Coordinates of C-alpha atoms and ligand atoms in Angstrom, one line a residue:
Chain A
X1 CA 30.1 11.4 -13.3
X2 CA 27.6 9.2 -11.4
X3 CA 25.0 7.0 -13.0
X4 CA 22.4 8.7 -10.7
X5 CA 22.8 12.4 -10.2
X6 CA 20.2 14.2 -8.2
X7 CA 20.1 17.9 -7.3
X8 CA 17.6 19.6 -5.0
X9 CA 14.9 17.1 -5.5
X10 CA 11.8 18.0 -3.5
X11 CA 8.2 17.0 -3.1
X12 CA 5.5 18.1 -0.6
X13 CA 2.0 16.9 -0.1
X14 CA -1.0 18.7 1.2
X15 CA -3.2 16.7 3.5
X16 CA -6.6 17.8 4.5
X17 CA -8.2 16.7 7.7
X18 CA -11.2 18.5 9.3
X19 CA -10.9 21.9 7.6
X20 CA -7.2 22.1 8.3
X21 CA -4.7 21.7 5.5
X22 CA -1.2 20.7 6.5
X23 CA 1.8 20.7 4.2
X24 CA 4.1 17.7 4.5
X25 CA 7.6 18.2 3.1
X26 CA 8.0 14.5 2.2
X27 CA 11.3 15.2 0.4
X28 CA 12.9 18.6 1.1
X29 CA 15.9 19.1 -1.3
X30 CA 17.9 15.9 -1.7
X31 CA 21.2 15.7 -3.5
X32 CA 22.7 12.4 -4.5
X33 CA 25.5 11.1 -6.6
X34 CA 25.6 7.3 -7.1
X35 CA 28.5 5.8 -8.9
X36 CA 28.0 3.0 -11.5
X37 CA 28.2 -0.5 -10.0
X38 CA 27.5 0.6 -6.4
X39 CA 25.1 -0.8 -3.9
X40 CA 23.8 2.5 -2.6
X41 CA 21.7 2.4 0.6
X42 CA 19.1 4.9 1.6
X43 CA 18.7 4.5 5.4
X44 CA 16.0 6.3 7.3
X45 CA 13.1 5.8 9.8
X46 CA 9.4 5.5 8.8
X47 CA 8.2 8.5 6.9
X48 CA 11.7 9.9 6.2
X49 CA 10.9 10.3 2.5
X50 CA 12.7 7.2 1.1
X51 CA 9.7 5.9 -1.0
X52 CA 8.8 9.4 -2.2
X53 CA 12.4 9.9 -3.5
X54 CA 12.4 6.6 -5.2
X55 CA 9.0 7.1 -6.8
X56 CA 10.2 10.4 -8.2
X57 CA 13.3 8.9 -9.6
X58 CA 11.2 6.1 -11.2
X59 CA 9.1 8.7 -13.1
X60 CA 6.0 7.8 -11.0
X61 CA 5.5 11.2 -9.4
X62 CA 6.6 14.5 -10.7
X63 CA 9.0 16.4 -8.4
X64 CA 8.0 19.8 -7.2
X65 CA 11.6 21.0 -7.6
X66 CA 15.0 19.7 -8.5
X67 CA 16.8 17.9 -11.3
X68 CA 18.0 14.4 -11.9
X69 CA 19.7 12.4 -14.5
X70 CA 19.7 8.6 -14.5
X71 CA 22.0 6.8 -16.9
X72 CA 22.3 10.0 -18.8
X73 CA 18.6 10.5 -19.2
X74 CA 17.0 13.7 -17.8
X75 CA 14.2 12.8 -15.3
X76 CA 11.9 15.6 -16.6
X77 CA 12.6 15.7 -20.3
X78 CA 13.6 12.1 -21.1
X79 CA 11.2 10.0 -19.1
X80 CA 11.2 7.2 -21.8
X81 CA 15.0 7.0 -21.5
X82 CA 14.8 6.8 -17.7
X83 CA 12.2 4.0 -17.9
X84 CA 14.3 2.0 -20.3
X85 CA 17.3 2.3 -18.0
X86 CA 15.7 1.5 -14.7
X87 CA 13.9 -1.3 -12.8
X88 CA 11.7 -0.3 -9.9
X89 CA 10.7 -2.7 -7.2
X90 CA 8.0 -1.2 -5.0
X91 CA 7.9 -1.4 -1.3
X92 CA 4.6 -3.3 -1.3
X93 CA 5.5 -5.6 -4.2
X94 CA 3.5 -5.8 -7.4
X95 CA 2.5 -9.4 -8.0
X96 CA -1.0 -10.5 -8.8
X97 CA -2.6 -13.0 -6.5
X98 CA -4.0 -15.2 -9.3
X99 CA -1.1 -15.0 -11.7
X100 CA 1.9 -17.3 -11.7
X101 CA 5.5 -16.2 -11.4
X102 CA 6.1 -17.3 -15.0
X103 CA 3.2 -15.3 -16.3
X104 CA 4.2 -12.2 -14.4
X105 CA 7.8 -12.4 -15.7
X106 CA 6.7 -12.9 -19.3
X107 CA 4.2 -10.0 -19.0
X108 CA 6.8 -7.7 -17.5
X109 CA 9.3 -8.5 -20.2
X110 CA 6.7 -8.0 -22.9
X111 CA 5.6 -4.6 -21.4
X112 CA 9.2 -3.6 -22.0
X113 CA 8.8 -4.4 -25.6
X114 CA 10.6 -7.8 -25.6
X115 CA 9.3 -10.4 -28.1
X116 CA 7.3 -13.4 -26.9
X117 CA 9.9 -16.1 -27.4
X118 CA 12.7 -14.0 -25.8
X119 CA 10.4 -13.0 -23.0
X120 CA 9.7 -16.7 -22.3
X121 CA 13.4 -17.5 -22.4
X122 CA 14.2 -14.7 -20.0
X123 CA 11.4 -15.8 -17.6
X124 CA 12.9 -19.3 -17.5
X125 CA 16.4 -18.0 -16.8
X126 CA 15.0 -15.6 -14.1
X127 CA 13.0 -18.3 -12.4
X128 CA 16.2 -20.4 -12.2
X129 CA 18.4 -17.6 -11.0
X130 CA 16.0 -16.7 -8.2
X131 CA 15.3 -20.3 -7.3
X132 CA 11.7 -20.1 -8.2
X133 CA 11.5 -22.8 -10.8
X134 CA 9.8 -25.1 -8.4
X135 CA 6.9 -22.7 -7.9
X136 CA 6.9 -21.2 -11.3
X137 CA 3.4 -22.3 -12.3
X138 CA 1.7 -21.8 -9.0
X139 CA -0.4 -18.7 -8.3
X140 CA 1.6 -16.0 -6.5
X141 CA -0.9 -16.0 -3.6
X142 CA 0.4 -19.4 -2.5
X143 CA 4.0 -18.1 -2.2
X144 CA 5.8 -17.3 1.0
X145 CA 6.8 -13.6 1.6
X146 CA 10.4 -14.3 0.6
X147 CA 9.4 -16.1 -2.6
X148 CA 7.0 -13.4 -3.5
X149 CA 9.7 -10.8 -2.9
X150 CA 12.0 -12.7 -5.2
X151 CA 9.4 -12.6 -8.0
X152 CA 9.2 -8.8 -7.5
X153 CA 12.9 -8.5 -8.0
X154 CA 13.0 -10.9 -10.9
X155 CA 10.3 -8.8 -12.6
X156 CA 12.2 -5.5 -11.9
X157 CA 15.3 -6.7 -13.6
X158 CA 13.8 -8.8 -16.5
X159 CA 14.8 -6.1 -19.0
X160 CA 18.4 -6.0 -17.7
X161 CA 18.3 -2.4 -16.5
X162 CA 21.4 -0.4 -15.7
X163 CA 19.9 0.9 -12.4
X164 CA 17.6 -1.0 -10.0
X165 CA 15.6 0.8 -7.4
X166 CA 14.7 -1.5 -4.5
X167 CA 12.3 -0.2 -2.0
X168 CA 12.8 -2.1 1.3
X169 CA 13.8 -5.4 -0.2
X170 CA 13.9 -7.3 3.0
X171 CA 11.2 -5.8 5.3
X172 CA 9.2 -8.6 6.8
X173 CA 11.6 -11.3 5.9
X174 CA 13.1 -13.7 8.5
X175 CA 16.9 -13.5 9.0
X176 CA 17.6 -16.4 6.6
X177 CA 15.6 -15.0 3.8
X178 CA 17.2 -11.7 4.4
X179 CA 20.6 -13.1 4.0
X180 CA 19.5 -14.9 0.9
X181 CA 18.1 -11.6 -0.4
X182 CA 21.5 -9.8 0.3
X183 CA 23.1 -12.4 -1.9
X184 CA 20.7 -11.7 -4.7
X185 CA 21.4 -8.0 -4.4
X186 CA 25.1 -8.6 -4.6
X187 CA 24.5 -10.8 -7.6
X188 CA 22.8 -8.0 -9.3
X189 CA 25.8 -5.8 -8.8
X190 CA 28.1 -8.5 -10.0
X191 CA 26.0 -8.6 -13.2
X192 CA 26.8 -4.9 -13.7
X193 CA 23.8 -3.3 -12.3
X194 CA 23.8 -0.3 -9.9
X195 CA 21.5 -1.0 -7.0
X196 CA 19.8 1.8 -5.1
X197 CA 18.0 0.4 -2.1
X198 CA 16.1 1.7 0.9
X199 CA 16.1 0.2 4.3
X200 CA 15.5 1.0 7.9
X201 CA 17.7 -1.9 9.0
X202 CA 21.1 -0.6 10.3
X203 CA 22.8 -3.9 9.7
X204 CA 21.6 -4.0 6.1
X205 CA 22.9 -0.6 5.3
X206 CA 26.2 -1.5 7.1
X207 CA 26.9 -4.9 5.7
X208 CA 25.3 -4.8 2.3
X209 CA 25.8 -1.2 1.0
X210 CA 29.0 0.3 -0.4
X211 CA 27.7 3.7 0.4
X212 CA 24.9 5.0 2.5
X213 CA 22.8 8.2 2.7
X214 CA 21.0 8.7 5.9
X215 CA 17.7 10.5 5.4
X216 CA 15.4 12.0 8.1
X217 CA 12.5 14.3 7.7
X218 CA 13.1 14.6 3.9
X219 CA 16.7 15.7 4.2
X220 CA 19.9 13.8 4.0
X221 CA 21.8 14.2 7.3
X222 CA 24.9 12.1 6.4
X223 CA 26.4 10.4 3.5
X224 CA 29.4 8.2 2.8
X225 CA 30.7 4.7 3.2
X226 CA 29.5 3.0 6.4
X227 CA 33.0 3.0 7.7
X228 CA 33.8 6.6 7.1
X229 CA 30.4 7.6 8.6
X230 CA 31.1 5.7 11.7
X231 CA 34.7 6.9 12.0
X232 CA 33.6 10.5 11.5
X233 CA 31.6 10.7 14.6
X234 CA 34.0 9.0 17.1
X235 CA 36.7 6.5 17.4
X236 CA 36.4 3.0 18.8
X237 CA 36.0 2.1 22.4
X238 CA 38.2 -0.6 23.9
X239 CA 37.2 -2.1 27.2
X240 CA 40.0 -4.0 29.0
X241 CA 39.4 -6.2 32.1
X242 CA 42.5 -6.6 34.4
X243 CA 41.0 -7.4 37.8
X244 CA 40.5 -5.0 40.8
X245 CA 44.1 -5.2 42.2
X246 CA 45.8 -4.2 38.9
X247 CA 43.3 -1.6 37.7
X248 CA 45.0 1.4 39.3
X249 CA 48.4 0.4 38.0
X250 CA 47.1 -0.4 34.5
X251 CA 45.6 3.1 34.4
X252 CA 48.9 4.7 35.2
X253 CA 50.7 2.6 32.5
X254 CA 48.2 3.4 29.8
X255 CA 47.8 7.1 30.5
X256 CA 51.2 7.8 28.9
X257 CA 50.3 6.0 25.6
X258 CA 49.8 8.6 22.9
X259 CA 47.5 6.5 20.7
X260 CA 44.9 6.5 23.4
X261 CA 42.7 9.6 23.4
X262 CA 41.1 8.8 26.7
X263 CA 41.8 6.4 29.6
X264 CA 39.2 5.8 32.3
X265 CA 39.4 3.4 35.2
X266 CA 36.1 1.9 36.1
X267 CA 34.7 -0.3 38.8
X268 CA 35.3 -4.0 38.7
X269 CA 38.8 -3.8 37.4
X270 CA 37.7 -2.5 34.0
X271 CA 39.4 0.2 31.9
X272 CA 37.6 2.1 29.2
X273 CA 39.9 3.4 26.4
X274 CA 38.9 5.7 23.6
X275 CA 41.0 5.1 20.5
X276 CA 41.2 6.1 16.9
X277 CA 41.2 2.6 15.6
X278 CA 40.5 -0.4 17.9
X279 CA 42.1 -2.9 15.6
X280 CA 45.6 -1.5 15.8
X281 CA 45.3 -0.2 19.4
X282 CA 44.5 -3.6 21.0
X283 CA 47.9 -5.3 20.4
X284 CA 49.7 -2.2 21.7
X285 CA 47.6 -2.0 24.8
X286 CA 48.2 -5.7 25.4
X287 CA 52.0 -5.4 25.0
X288 CA 52.1 -2.3 27.3
X289 CA 50.2 -4.1 30.0
X290 CA 52.2 -7.3 29.5
X291 CA 55.5 -5.4 29.9
X292 CA 54.2 -4.0 33.2
X293 CA 53.4 -7.5 34.4
X294 CA 49.7 -7.0 34.3
X295 CA 47.6 -9.9 33.1
X296 CA 44.5 -8.9 31.1
X297 CA 41.4 -11.1 31.4
X298 CA 39.1 -9.6 28.8
X299 CA 39.4 -7.3 25.9
X300 CA 36.4 -5.9 24.0
X301 CA 36.3 -3.5 21.0
X302 CA 33.1 -1.5 20.5
X303 CA 32.8 0.1 17.1
X304 CA 30.3 2.8 16.7
X305 CA 27.2 1.7 14.6
X306 CA 25.2 3.6 12.1
X307 CA 22.8 4.1 14.9
X308 CA 25.4 6.1 16.7
X309 CA 25.8 8.1 13.5
X310 CA 22.0 8.7 13.3
X311 CA 21.9 9.6 17.0
X312 CA 24.7 12.2 16.6
X313 CA 23.1 13.8 13.6
X314 CA 19.4 13.8 14.7
X315 CA 19.5 13.4 18.4
X316 CA 17.3 10.4 18.2
X317 CA 18.0 6.7 17.9
X318 CA 16.9 4.9 14.7
X319 CA 15.9 1.9 16.7
X320 CA 13.4 4.0 18.7
X321 CA 11.9 5.9 15.8
Chain B
X20 CA 1.0 -0.5 -33.8
X21 CA 2.5 -0.4 -30.4
X22 CA -0.8 0.6 -29.0
X23 CA -2.5 -2.4 -30.6
X24 CA 0.3 -4.7 -29.5
X25 CA 0.2 -3.5 -25.9
X26 CA -3.6 -3.5 -25.8
X27 CA -3.6 -7.1 -26.8
X28 CA -1.0 -7.9 -24.1
X29 CA -3.1 -6.3 -21.4
X30 CA -6.3 -7.6 -22.7
X31 CA -5.0 -11.1 -23.0
X32 CA -3.7 -11.1 -19.4
X33 CA -6.9 -9.7 -18.0
X34 CA -9.1 -12.2 -19.8
X35 CA -6.8 -15.0 -18.7
X36 CA -7.0 -13.9 -15.1
X37 CA -10.8 -13.5 -15.3
X38 CA -11.2 -17.0 -16.6
X39 CA -9.5 -18.2 -13.5
X40 CA -12.4 -16.9 -11.4
X41 CA -15.3 -17.1 -13.8
X42 CA -17.8 -17.0 -10.9
X43 CA -18.1 -13.2 -10.9
X44 CA -19.1 -13.2 -14.6
X45 CA -22.0 -15.4 -13.7
X46 CA -22.7 -13.4 -10.5
X47 CA -22.8 -10.2 -12.5
X48 CA -25.6 -11.6 -14.7
X49 CA -27.6 -13.2 -11.9
X50 CA -29.5 -10.0 -11.0
X51 CA -30.8 -9.4 -14.6
X52 CA -31.7 -13.1 -14.8
X53 CA -33.7 -13.0 -11.6
X54 CA -35.4 -9.8 -12.9
X55 CA -36.1 -11.6 -16.1
X56 CA -37.7 -14.6 -14.4
X57 CA -39.5 -12.6 -11.7
X58 CA -41.0 -9.9 -13.9
X59 CA -41.8 -12.2 -16.8
X60 CA -45.5 -12.6 -15.8
X61 CA -45.8 -8.8 -15.2
X62 CA -44.2 -7.8 -18.4
X63 CA -47.2 -8.0 -20.8
X64 CA -49.6 -5.9 -18.8
X65 CA -46.9 -3.4 -17.8
X66 CA -45.7 -2.8 -21.3
X67 CA -49.1 -2.8 -22.9
X68 CA -49.0 1.0 -23.3
X69 CA -45.9 0.5 -25.5
X70 CA -47.6 -1.8 -27.8
X71 CA -46.9 -5.2 -26.2
X72 CA -49.8 -7.4 -26.9
X73 CA -48.1 -10.7 -26.4
X74 CA -45.4 -12.1 -24.2
X75 CA -42.9 -12.2 -27.0
X76 CA -43.6 -8.5 -27.8
X77 CA -43.1 -7.6 -24.2
X78 CA -39.7 -9.3 -24.2
X79 CA -38.7 -7.4 -27.3
X80 CA -39.2 -4.2 -25.4
X81 CA -37.9 -5.3 -22.0
X82 CA -34.8 -7.3 -22.9
X83 CA -33.0 -4.6 -25.0
X84 CA -33.5 -2.1 -22.2
X85 CA -32.1 -4.6 -19.7
X86 CA -29.1 -5.3 -21.9
X87 CA -28.3 -1.6 -22.1
X88 CA -28.7 -1.4 -18.3
X89 CA -26.3 -4.3 -17.9
X90 CA -23.7 -2.8 -20.2
X91 CA -23.9 0.5 -18.3
X92 CA -23.8 -1.0 -14.8
X93 CA -21.2 -3.6 -15.6
X94 CA -18.9 -1.0 -17.0
X95 CA -19.5 1.5 -14.3
X96 CA -18.5 -0.9 -11.6
X97 CA -15.4 -2.0 -13.3
X98 CA -13.5 0.7 -11.5
X99 CA -13.6 -1.3 -8.3
X100 CA -11.4 -4.0 -9.9
X101 CA -8.9 -1.3 -10.8
X102 CA -8.8 -0.1 -7.2
X103 CA -7.8 -3.5 -6.2
X104 CA -5.1 -3.6 -8.8
X105 CA -3.9 -0.1 -7.8
X106 CA -3.5 -1.3 -4.2
X107 CA -1.5 -4.3 -5.3
X108 CA 1.0 -2.2 -7.2
X109 CA 0.3 -3.8 -10.6
X110 CA -0.6 -0.5 -12.3
X111 CA 2.4 1.2 -11.0
X112 CA 4.6 -1.7 -12.1
X113 CA 3.3 -1.2 -15.6
X114 CA 3.7 2.5 -15.5
X115 CA 7.5 2.2 -14.9
X116 CA 7.7 0.4 -18.2
X117 CA 7.4 2.0 -21.6
X118 CA 4.0 0.2 -22.2
X119 CA 1.4 2.3 -23.9
X120 CA -0.7 4.1 -21.4
X121 CA -3.9 4.0 -23.5
X122 CA -3.3 0.3 -23.8
X123 CA -3.5 -0.1 -20.0
X124 CA -7.0 1.3 -20.3
X125 CA -8.1 -0.3 -23.5
X126 CA -6.9 -3.8 -22.5
X127 CA -9.0 -3.6 -19.4
X128 CA -12.1 -2.0 -21.0
X129 CA -12.1 -4.6 -23.8
X130 CA -12.0 -7.3 -21.3
X131 CA -15.1 -5.8 -19.8
X132 CA -16.7 -5.8 -23.3
X133 CA -16.0 -9.5 -23.5
X134 CA -17.6 -10.0 -20.1
X135 CA -20.7 -8.2 -21.3
X136 CA -20.8 -10.2 -24.5
X137 CA -21.0 -13.4 -22.4
X138 CA -23.5 -12.0 -20.0
X139 CA -25.7 -10.6 -22.8
X140 CA -25.6 -14.0 -24.4
X141 CA -26.9 -15.7 -21.3
X142 CA -29.8 -13.3 -21.1
X143 CA -30.7 -13.5 -24.7
X144 CA -30.6 -17.3 -24.7
X145 CA -32.9 -17.4 -21.7
X146 CA -35.2 -14.9 -23.3
X147 CA -35.4 -17.1 -26.4
X148 CA -37.0 -19.7 -24.2
X149 CA -39.7 -17.1 -23.3
X150 CA -40.4 -16.4 -26.9
X151 CA -38.0 -13.6 -27.8
X152 CA -37.0 -13.7 -31.5
X153 CA -34.2 -11.7 -33.1
X154 CA -32.3 -12.0 -36.4
X155 CA -28.6 -12.7 -36.3
X156 CA -27.6 -9.5 -38.2
X157 CA -29.8 -7.4 -35.8
X158 CA -28.2 -9.2 -32.9
X159 CA -24.7 -8.4 -34.1
X160 CA -25.6 -4.7 -34.6
X161 CA -27.0 -4.7 -31.2
X162 CA -23.8 -6.1 -29.8
X163 CA -22.0 -3.2 -31.5
X164 CA -24.1 -0.8 -29.5
X165 CA -23.6 -2.7 -26.3
X166 CA -19.8 -2.8 -26.8
X167 CA -19.7 0.9 -27.3
X168 CA -21.7 1.4 -24.1
X169 CA -19.4 -0.8 -22.1
X170 CA -16.3 0.8 -23.5
X171 CA -17.6 4.1 -22.4
X172 CA -18.9 3.2 -19.0
X173 CA -15.9 1.1 -18.1
X174 CA -13.4 3.8 -19.3
X175 CA -15.4 6.4 -17.3
X176 CA -15.3 4.2 -14.2
X177 CA -11.5 3.5 -14.5
X178 CA -10.8 7.3 -14.9
X179 CA -12.9 8.1 -11.9
X180 CA -11.3 5.3 -9.9
X181 CA -7.8 6.7 -10.7
X182 CA -9.0 10.0 -9.4
X183 CA -10.9 9.0 -6.3
X184 CA -9.2 5.9 -5.1
X185 CA -11.5 5.5 -2.1
X186 CA -13.9 2.5 -2.7
X187 CA -16.6 3.9 -0.5
X188 CA -16.7 7.2 -2.2
X189 CA -16.4 5.6 -5.6
X190 CA -19.4 3.4 -4.8
X191 CA -21.5 6.3 -3.9
X192 CA -20.5 8.3 -6.9
X193 CA -21.1 5.4 -9.3
X194 CA -24.5 4.8 -7.8
X195 CA -25.4 8.5 -8.2
X196 CA -24.4 8.3 -11.8
X197 CA -25.9 4.9 -12.6
X198 CA -29.4 5.2 -11.2
X199 CA -30.5 8.5 -12.8
X200 CA -28.8 7.5 -16.1
X201 CA -30.8 4.3 -16.3
X202 CA -34.0 6.0 -15.4
X203 CA -33.4 8.8 -17.9
X204 CA -32.4 6.3 -20.6
X205 CA -35.7 4.4 -20.2
X206 CA -33.8 1.1 -19.7
X207 CA -36.3 -0.6 -17.5
X208 CA -39.2 1.9 -17.3
X209 CA -40.3 3.3 -20.6
X210 CA -39.3 6.9 -20.9
X211 CA -42.6 7.5 -22.6
X212 CA -44.2 7.3 -19.2
X213 CA -42.1 10.2 -17.9
X214 CA -43.1 13.9 -17.7
X215 CA -42.4 16.0 -20.8
X216 CA -39.3 17.8 -19.5
X217 CA -37.7 14.5 -18.7
X218 CA -38.5 13.2 -22.1
X219 CA -36.8 16.2 -23.6
X220 CA -33.5 15.5 -21.8
X221 CA -33.7 12.0 -23.2
X222 CA -33.2 13.4 -26.7
X223 CA -29.7 14.4 -25.9
X224 CA -28.9 11.3 -24.0
X225 CA -26.9 8.8 -26.1
X226 CA -28.0 5.9 -23.8
X227 CA -31.6 6.7 -24.4
X228 CA -30.9 6.5 -28.2
X229 CA -29.1 3.2 -27.5
X230 CA -32.2 1.8 -25.8
X231 CA -34.5 3.0 -28.6
X232 CA -32.1 1.6 -31.2
X233 CA -31.9 -1.7 -29.5
X234 CA -35.6 -1.9 -29.3
X235 CA -35.9 -1.1 -33.0
X236 CA -33.4 -3.9 -33.7
X237 CA -35.2 -6.5 -31.6
X238 CA -38.6 -5.6 -33.0
X239 CA -37.3 -6.1 -36.5
X240 CA -36.6 -2.5 -37.7
X241 CA -32.9 -2.5 -38.6
X242 CA -33.4 0.6 -40.7
X243 CA -34.7 2.7 -37.9
X244 CA -32.8 6.1 -37.7
X245 CA -32.4 5.7 -34.0
X246 CA -29.8 3.0 -34.7
X247 CA -27.3 5.1 -36.5
X248 CA -28.0 8.0 -34.1
X249 CA -27.1 5.7 -31.3
X250 CA -23.9 4.6 -33.0
X251 CA -22.9 8.2 -33.8
X252 CA -23.5 9.5 -30.3
X253 CA -22.1 6.5 -28.5
X254 CA -19.0 6.5 -30.8
X255 CA -18.3 10.1 -30.0
X256 CA -18.8 9.6 -26.3
X257 CA -16.6 6.5 -26.3
X258 CA -13.7 8.4 -28.0
X259 CA -14.0 11.3 -25.5
X260 CA -14.1 9.0 -22.5
X261 CA -11.3 6.8 -23.6
X262 CA -9.0 9.8 -24.3
X263 CA -9.9 11.3 -20.9
X264 CA -9.4 8.1 -19.0
X265 CA -6.2 7.2 -20.9
X266 CA -4.7 10.5 -19.7
X267 CA -5.5 9.5 -16.2
X268 CA -3.6 6.3 -16.7
X269 CA -0.6 8.2 -18.0
X270 CA -0.2 10.4 -15.0
X271 CA -2.1 8.7 -12.2
X272 CA -0.5 9.9 -9.0
X273 CA -0.9 7.9 -5.9
Ligands
ATP1 N1 0.4 10.6 -1.2 C1 0.7 11.2 -0.1 N2 -0.1 12.1 0.5 C2 0.2 12.7 1.6 N3 1.4 12.5 2.3 C3 2.2 11.6 1.8 C4 1.9 10.9 0.6 N4 3.0 10.0 0.3 C5 3.8 10.2 1.3 N5 3.4 11.1 2.2 C6 4.1 11.6 3.4 O1 5.4 11.9 3.1 C7 6.3 11.5 4.1 C8 7.4 10.5 3.5 O2 6.8 9.3 3.1 P1 7.6 8.1 2.4 O3 6.6 7.1 2.0 O4 8.5 8.7 1.4 O5 8.4 7.6 3.7 P2 9.4 6.3 3.8 O6 10.7 6.9 4.1 O7 9.3 5.5 2.6 O8 8.8 5.6 5.0 P3 8.6 4.0 5.3 O9 9.9 3.5 5.9 O10 7.5 3.9 6.3 O11 8.3 3.3 4.0 C9 5.5 10.8 5.1 O12 5.3 11.8 6.2 C10 4.2 10.5 4.5 O13 3.1 10.5 5.3
MG2 MG1 8.7 3.6 2.1

């Protein structure tokens, strides 16, 4: 049984513009099952319904339909239980310009019912853990984007929740801060938390998340570990360069190999090979060519990305949308 | 207990943040102070019909009305501050915790009461220089009336802000409520000058009773029935508004 179980969650909005009312199905029936201790990624383009789903799971907006349990608490009938079990870090952050990080952390802990002395202790520990001690007593408005985001996350987990909802933790951060943030997220997991994050960065979903659900237009179009998702849609592509004079011969040699699903000779002495798994195919290709006295100059393995997955499922590229 | 604890938590934080930019407390009181200085020479002749025969008597009529107006307006505009907080995600952040929802409202509204207490003190001290006199007990009772008004007007404003969310629309709406309410309550212009039908509406208007009660206090009639009427009506209204607005905090959807 997963720590987050969601069935048929849905939410639509009515928007009025000039006499016309249009109904937007922000989330149109989402099923999820997140295991304890996972980093679960919710990948989708702008307006896919990521935030809406998260806000429903965080008890902030009532769903139109569907059921969910989080850490054993029913989303509809046991909201207090859900709130005690979760931390929610909003997409836009939630720090006050004029408050300091220390004040924000203490307040957050105390709003969770933690006593004053303990709240202060936890604030100190959190400031140290998120490398904020240096700025602890400066107003949040003086922080950099990355520092401010770390305060957000420190606040979200000050009560040591079982589940953390992180809405776009790294949007707007430079690559270095992003890598830093990934380490923070992994640390949360190593402390026993389940992390449910949203992102529209392919790399983030791929590298950071144990499992990914791809959402588009309010529905989940694919779900699984990044590797299985990529493997499902196609194998790897191996490109081998052997030089013009050997290309023909190399093509003949490789056509007989049963682990290659496709062999194509291209211009410029290049061969394009479709394979199940590039990692095991490359040595065998090399040996076969070597045995035939053909010298390979370049070898390149192209693995499908999550963007290829998105493209296959929706007909659009995530990068473009 | 939890409500009190959480209210204190929110109140304490909001007061602390307010003290960090105290300028707007002073700015909020600048308009009444200008009125006070500007209209001082005009007060006696203008309020003669209400029995003001000296400058001091004029102030006893004028200042209580102005304080009620300040409490009304100050509270009614508090919603703008909440809109800013809503946009920055602070309210939502609180709503994912088990913190008491009514405390989210009361903590803020009580901060507004504190602001009013400071602003009223500025006006009263200035007026003392112009010859206003008031006894300490009467002043404290008067503060009770003002506190209830601010609690009501601020809670109302927060509730409306949670519903409307658009600063431009909120501004219009608050204006449309504030202006007639002040006129009908006789805060600045004596309601006695108004046509009869308007005066009749004033009888059911808690804020008009507040003005009358405040004037009674400042003219040295602490036993006047208008005072307890003001307390009863404002108390009832405050409870209703706080409950209504507290519900909005509990399920604000944005
Ligand atoms: N309060 C609202 N009123 C009307 N429409 C809304 C509201 N909130 C969200 N929507 C619509 O619902 C859809 C999903 O929005 P949502 O914020 O969940 O997307 P998202 O996946 O988080 O996008 P992003 O990556 O841009 O944050 C969008 O089309 C959005 O316009
Ligand atoms: Mg979003």
